[in-house]
């Protein structure tokens, strides 16, 4: 039914049902990183509770309160959003209160800086930083979510390559736009460390697609040659029947 798209789609759907294939199953892999992202989010924004060694959440929260009290007694005002308060508390304690660290053996000096970019910062803060002057820290922070979204789009395109004439491709077209936009939204609304994870995950996905393409290329060529031979034989049979 190559020349009848409606009939071909009907037969393809019928074939999927007979073989128990769900065309949307190709989209599911895109959601696999989400549970990891959620876990990373809590670890990144609450390093004292989840990253340091205080024996559980309750004990960690007690250390948070003790650290907050020390900071307030020193006349320092916390300015961060409540969701990211532990990041600011840990930074202040690490830089100004070594005695507090000495009193709490489970304390870990968490350094979120990577290649000169503070990954615990939310990328939207880069706009204010750029007003004060162009620095690599501000530019890098701004580029991370953009690179993450661009790589997500590239991975989606690579994964959809070769599906141009399949119904699975039609089902995945919405994902081609949705996933990069979702990545961009996460990148600008949450700490940049999450985007760094997503960039690494996308890089690994592209390497995987490249390796799989190389390994399966011979199989694809063999299948294409078999199809071409089958078509040739069918044409020969038709010519013989006409004759």
CSV table of C-alpha atoms in Angstrom, one decimal:
chain,number,residue,atom,x,y,z
A,1,UNK,CA,0.0,0.0,0.0
A,2,UNK,CA,2.9,2.3,-0.6
A,3,UNK,CA,0.8,4.7,-2.8
A,4,UNK,CA,-2.2,4.7,-0.4
A,5,UNK,CA,-1.2,6.3,2.8
A,6,UNK,CA,-4.6,5.9,4.5
A,7,UNK,CA,-4.8,2.2,3.7
A,8,UNK,CA,-1.1,1.7,4.7
A,9,UNK,CA,-1.7,3.3,8.1
A,10,UNK,CA,-4.8,1.1,8.7
A,11,UNK,CA,-2.8,-2.0,7.8
A,12,UNK,CA,0.1,-0.9,10.0
A,13,UNK,CA,-2.2,-0.4,12.9
A,14,UNK,CA,-3.8,-3.8,12.4
A,15,UNK,CA,-0.3,-5.3,12.2
A,16,UNK,CA,0.7,-3.7,15.5
A,17,UNK,CA,-2.4,-5.1,17.2
A,18,UNK,CA,-1.7,-8.6,15.8
A,19,UNK,CA,1.9,-8.5,17.0
A,20,UNK,CA,1.2,-6.8,20.3
A,21,UNK,CA,3.3,-3.7,19.5
A,22,UNK,CA,2.6,-0.3,21.0
A,23,UNK,CA,4.0,2.5,18.7
A,24,UNK,CA,4.1,4.9,21.7
A,25,UNK,CA,6.6,2.6,23.5
A,26,UNK,CA,9.4,4.4,21.8
A,27,UNK,CA,8.6,7.5,23.7
A,28,UNK,CA,8.8,5.9,27.2
A,29,UNK,CA,12.6,6.0,27.3
A,30,UNK,CA,12.5,9.8,27.3
A,31,UNK,CA,10.9,9.7,30.8
A,32,UNK,CA,13.4,7.3,32.4
A,33,UNK,CA,15.7,10.1,33.5
A,34,UNK,CA,12.9,11.9,35.4
A,35,UNK,CA,13.1,9.7,38.6
A,36,UNK,CA,16.9,10.3,38.7
A,37,UNK,CA,16.4,14.1,38.2
A,38,UNK,CA,13.9,14.1,41.1
A,39,UNK,CA,16.4,12.4,43.4
A,40,UNK,CA,19.2,14.7,42.3
A,41,UNK,CA,17.0,17.7,42.9
A,42,UNK,CA,16.5,16.9,46.6
A,43,UNK,CA,20.1,15.9,47.1
A,44,UNK,CA,21.4,19.2,45.5
A,45,UNK,CA,19.0,21.5,47.3
A,46,UNK,CA,19.3,19.8,50.7
A,47,UNK,CA,23.0,18.8,50.9
A,48,UNK,CA,23.0,18.9,54.8
A,49,UNK,CA,20.2,16.4,55.0
A,50,UNK,CA,20.9,14.1,52.1
A,51,UNK,CA,24.6,14.5,51.3
A,52,UNK,CA,26.3,14.8,54.7
A,53,UNK,CA,26.7,12.0,57.2
A,54,UNK,CA,24.4,12.8,60.1
A,55,UNK,CA,22.4,9.5,60.2
A,56,UNK,CA,19.1,10.4,58.6
A,57,UNK,CA,16.8,13.3,57.8
A,58,UNK,CA,15.8,14.1,61.4
A,59,UNK,CA,19.4,14.4,62.5
A,60,UNK,CA,20.3,16.4,59.4
A,61,UNK,CA,17.5,18.9,60.1
A,62,UNK,CA,18.8,19.3,63.7
A,63,UNK,CA,22.2,20.3,62.2
A,64,UNK,CA,20.5,22.7,59.8
A,65,UNK,CA,18.8,24.5,62.7
A,66,UNK,CA,22.0,24.6,64.7
A,67,UNK,CA,23.9,26.0,61.7
A,68,UNK,CA,21.1,28.6,61.1
A,69,UNK,CA,21.3,29.7,64.7
A,70,UNK,CA,25.1,30.2,64.5
A,71,UNK,CA,24.7,32.2,61.3
A,72,UNK,CA,21.9,34.4,62.8
A,73,UNK,CA,23.9,35.0,66.0
A,74,UNK,CA,26.8,36.2,63.8
A,75,UNK,CA,24.4,38.9,62.3
A,76,UNK,CA,24.3,37.3,58.8
A,77,UNK,CA,21.0,37.3,57.0
A,78,UNK,CA,20.0,34.4,54.7
A,79,UNK,CA,18.8,35.7,51.4
A,80,UNK,CA,18.1,32.5,49.4
A,81,UNK,CA,14.7,31.0,48.6
A,82,UNK,CA,13.6,28.7,51.4
A,83,UNK,CA,13.8,25.7,49.0
A,84,UNK,CA,17.5,26.3,48.6
A,85,UNK,CA,18.3,27.5,52.1
A,86,UNK,CA,20.6,24.6,52.9
A,87,UNK,CA,22.9,25.4,50.0
A,88,UNK,CA,23.4,28.9,51.3
A,89,UNK,CA,23.8,27.7,54.9
A,90,UNK,CA,26.4,25.1,53.9
A,91,UNK,CA,28.4,27.7,51.8
A,92,UNK,CA,28.4,30.2,54.7
A,93,UNK,CA,29.5,27.6,57.3
A,94,UNK,CA,32.2,26.3,55.0
A,95,UNK,CA,33.7,29.7,54.4
A,96,UNK,CA,33.3,31.4,57.8
A,97,UNK,CA,32.7,28.9,60.6
A,98,UNK,CA,35.4,26.2,60.8
A,99,UNK,CA,34.7,25.6,64.5
A,100,UNK,CA,31.1,24.5,63.7
A,101,UNK,CA,32.5,22.0,61.1
A,102,UNK,CA,34.9,20.7,63.7
A,103,UNK,CA,32.1,20.1,66.2
A,104,UNK,CA,30.0,18.1,63.6
A,105,UNK,CA,32.1,15.1,62.3
A,106,UNK,CA,29.6,14.3,59.6
A,107,UNK,CA,30.0,17.6,57.9
A,108,UNK,CA,31.2,17.6,54.2
A,109,UNK,CA,32.5,20.6,52.4
A,110,UNK,CA,30.2,20.4,49.3
A,111,UNK,CA,31.8,22.3,46.4
A,112,UNK,CA,29.3,22.8,43.5
A,113,UNK,CA,31.8,24.7,41.3
A,114,UNK,CA,32.6,23.0,37.9
A,115,UNK,CA,34.9,24.7,35.4
A,116,UNK,CA,34.3,28.0,37.0
A,117,UNK,CA,30.5,27.8,37.1
A,118,UNK,CA,28.6,27.6,40.3
A,119,UNK,CA,26.2,24.7,39.7
A,120,UNK,CA,24.1,25.3,42.8
A,121,UNK,CA,22.9,28.6,41.3
A,122,UNK,CA,19.7,28.8,39.3
A,123,UNK,CA,20.5,30.0,35.7
A,124,UNK,CA,18.0,32.8,35.8
A,125,UNK,CA,20.4,34.5,38.3
A,126,UNK,CA,22.9,34.9,35.5
A,127,UNK,CA,20.9,37.8,34.1
A,128,UNK,CA,21.6,39.8,37.2
A,129,UNK,CA,25.2,38.7,37.2
A,130,UNK,CA,25.6,39.9,33.6
A,131,UNK,CA,24.4,43.3,34.5
A,132,UNK,CA,27.3,43.7,36.8
A,133,UNK,CA,29.7,42.5,34.1
A,134,UNK,CA,30.4,39.7,31.7
A,135,UNK,CA,32.1,36.9,33.4
A,136,UNK,CA,32.6,33.2,32.5
A,137,UNK,CA,30.7,32.2,35.5
A,138,UNK,CA,27.6,34.1,34.4
A,139,UNK,CA,27.9,33.2,30.7
A,140,UNK,CA,28.5,29.5,31.5
A,141,UNK,CA,25.5,29.5,33.9
A,142,UNK,CA,23.3,30.9,31.1
A,143,UNK,CA,24.6,28.5,28.5
A,144,UNK,CA,24.1,25.3,30.5
A,145,UNK,CA,20.3,25.1,30.1
A,146,UNK,CA,20.4,26.1,26.5
A,147,UNK,CA,23.0,23.5,25.7
A,148,UNK,CA,20.9,20.9,27.6
A,149,UNK,CA,17.8,21.7,25.5
A,150,UNK,CA,19.7,21.7,22.3
A,151,UNK,CA,21.2,18.4,23.0
A,152,UNK,CA,17.8,17.0,24.0
A,153,UNK,CA,16.5,18.1,20.6
A,154,UNK,CA,19.5,16.5,18.8
A,155,UNK,CA,19.0,13.2,20.7
A,156,UNK,CA,15.3,13.1,19.8
A,157,UNK,CA,16.2,13.7,16.1
A,158,UNK,CA,18.8,11.0,16.1
A,159,UNK,CA,16.4,8.5,17.8
A,160,UNK,CA,13.7,9.3,15.2
A,161,UNK,CA,16.0,8.9,12.2
A,162,UNK,CA,14.7,6.3,9.9
A,163,UNK,CA,11.1,6.5,11.2
A,164,UNK,CA,10.0,9.1,8.6
A,165,UNK,CA,7.4,6.7,7.1
A,166,UNK,CA,6.2,5.0,10.2
A,167,UNK,CA,3.3,5.7,12.5
A,168,UNK,CA,5.7,5.7,15.4
A,169,UNK,CA,7.3,8.8,13.9
A,170,UNK,CA,4.0,10.6,14.0
A,171,UNK,CA,3.5,9.7,17.6
A,172,UNK,CA,7.0,10.9,18.4
A,173,UNK,CA,6.7,14.3,16.7
A,174,UNK,CA,5.1,15.9,19.7
A,175,UNK,CA,7.9,14.6,21.9
A,176,UNK,CA,10.5,16.2,19.6
A,177,UNK,CA,9.3,19.6,20.7
A,178,UNK,CA,8.0,18.8,24.2
A,179,UNK,CA,11.2,17.2,25.7
A,180,UNK,CA,13.6,20.0,24.7
A,181,UNK,CA,11.1,22.6,26.1
A,182,UNK,CA,10.7,20.6,29.3
A,183,UNK,CA,14.5,20.4,29.6
A,184,UNK,CA,14.8,24.2,29.0
A,185,UNK,CA,12.2,24.9,31.7
A,186,UNK,CA,13.9,22.6,34.2
A,187,UNK,CA,17.3,24.2,33.3
A,188,UNK,CA,16.1,27.8,34.1
A,189,UNK,CA,14.0,27.0,37.1
A,190,UNK,CA,16.3,24.7,39.1
A,191,UNK,CA,20.0,24.5,40.1
A,192,UNK,CA,22.3,24.1,37.1
A,193,UNK,CA,23.7,20.8,38.4
A,194,UNK,CA,20.5,19.1,37.2
A,195,UNK,CA,21.2,20.4,33.6
A,196,UNK,CA,24.8,19.1,33.9
A,197,UNK,CA,23.4,15.6,34.6
A,198,UNK,CA,21.0,15.9,31.7
A,199,UNK,CA,23.8,17.0,29.3
A,200,UNK,CA,25.9,14.0,30.4
A,201,UNK,CA,22.8,11.7,29.9
A,202,UNK,CA,22.2,13.1,26.4
A,203,UNK,CA,25.9,12.6,25.5
A,204,UNK,CA,25.7,9.0,26.5
A,205,UNK,CA,22.5,8.6,24.5
A,206,UNK,CA,24.2,9.9,21.4
A,207,UNK,CA,27.2,7.6,21.8
A,208,UNK,CA,24.8,4.7,22.3
A,209,UNK,CA,22.8,5.6,19.1
A,210,UNK,CA,26.1,5.9,17.2
A,211,UNK,CA,27.4,2.5,18.4
A,212,UNK,CA,24.1,0.8,17.8
A,213,UNK,CA,23.9,2.3,14.3
A,214,UNK,CA,27.4,1.0,13.5
A,215,UNK,CA,26.7,-2.5,14.9
A,216,UNK,CA,23.3,-2.8,13.1
A,217,UNK,CA,24.3,-1.2,9.8
A,218,UNK,CA,25.2,-4.6,8.3
A,219,UNK,CA,21.9,-6.0,9.4
A,220,UNK,CA,20.0,-3.0,7.9
A,221,UNK,CA,21.9,-3.4,4.6
A,222,UNK,CA,21.3,-7.1,4.5
A,223,UNK,CA,17.5,-6.5,5.1
A,224,UNK,CA,17.4,-3.8,2.4
A,225,UNK,CA,19.1,-6.1,-0.1
A,226,UNK,CA,16.6,-8.8,0.8
A,227,UNK,CA,13.7,-6.5,0.2
A,228,UNK,CA,15.2,-5.3,-3.1
A,229,UNK,CA,15.6,-8.9,-4.2
A,230,UNK,CA,12.1,-9.8,-3.2
A,231,UNK,CA,10.7,-6.8,-5.2
A,232,UNK,CA,12.7,-7.8,-8.2
A,233,UNK,CA,11.4,-11.4,-8.0
A,234,UNK,CA,7.8,-10.1,-7.7
A,235,UNK,CA,8.2,-7.9,-10.7
A,236,UNK,CA,9.6,-10.8,-12.7
A,237,UNK,CA,6.6,-12.9,-11.7
A,238,UNK,CA,4.2,-10.2,-12.8
A,239,UNK,CA,6.0,-9.9,-16.1
A,240,UNK,CA,5.8,-13.7,-16.5
A,241,UNK,CA,2.1,-13.7,-15.7
A,242,UNK,CA,1.5,-11.0,-18.3
A,243,UNK,CA,3.5,-12.9,-20.9
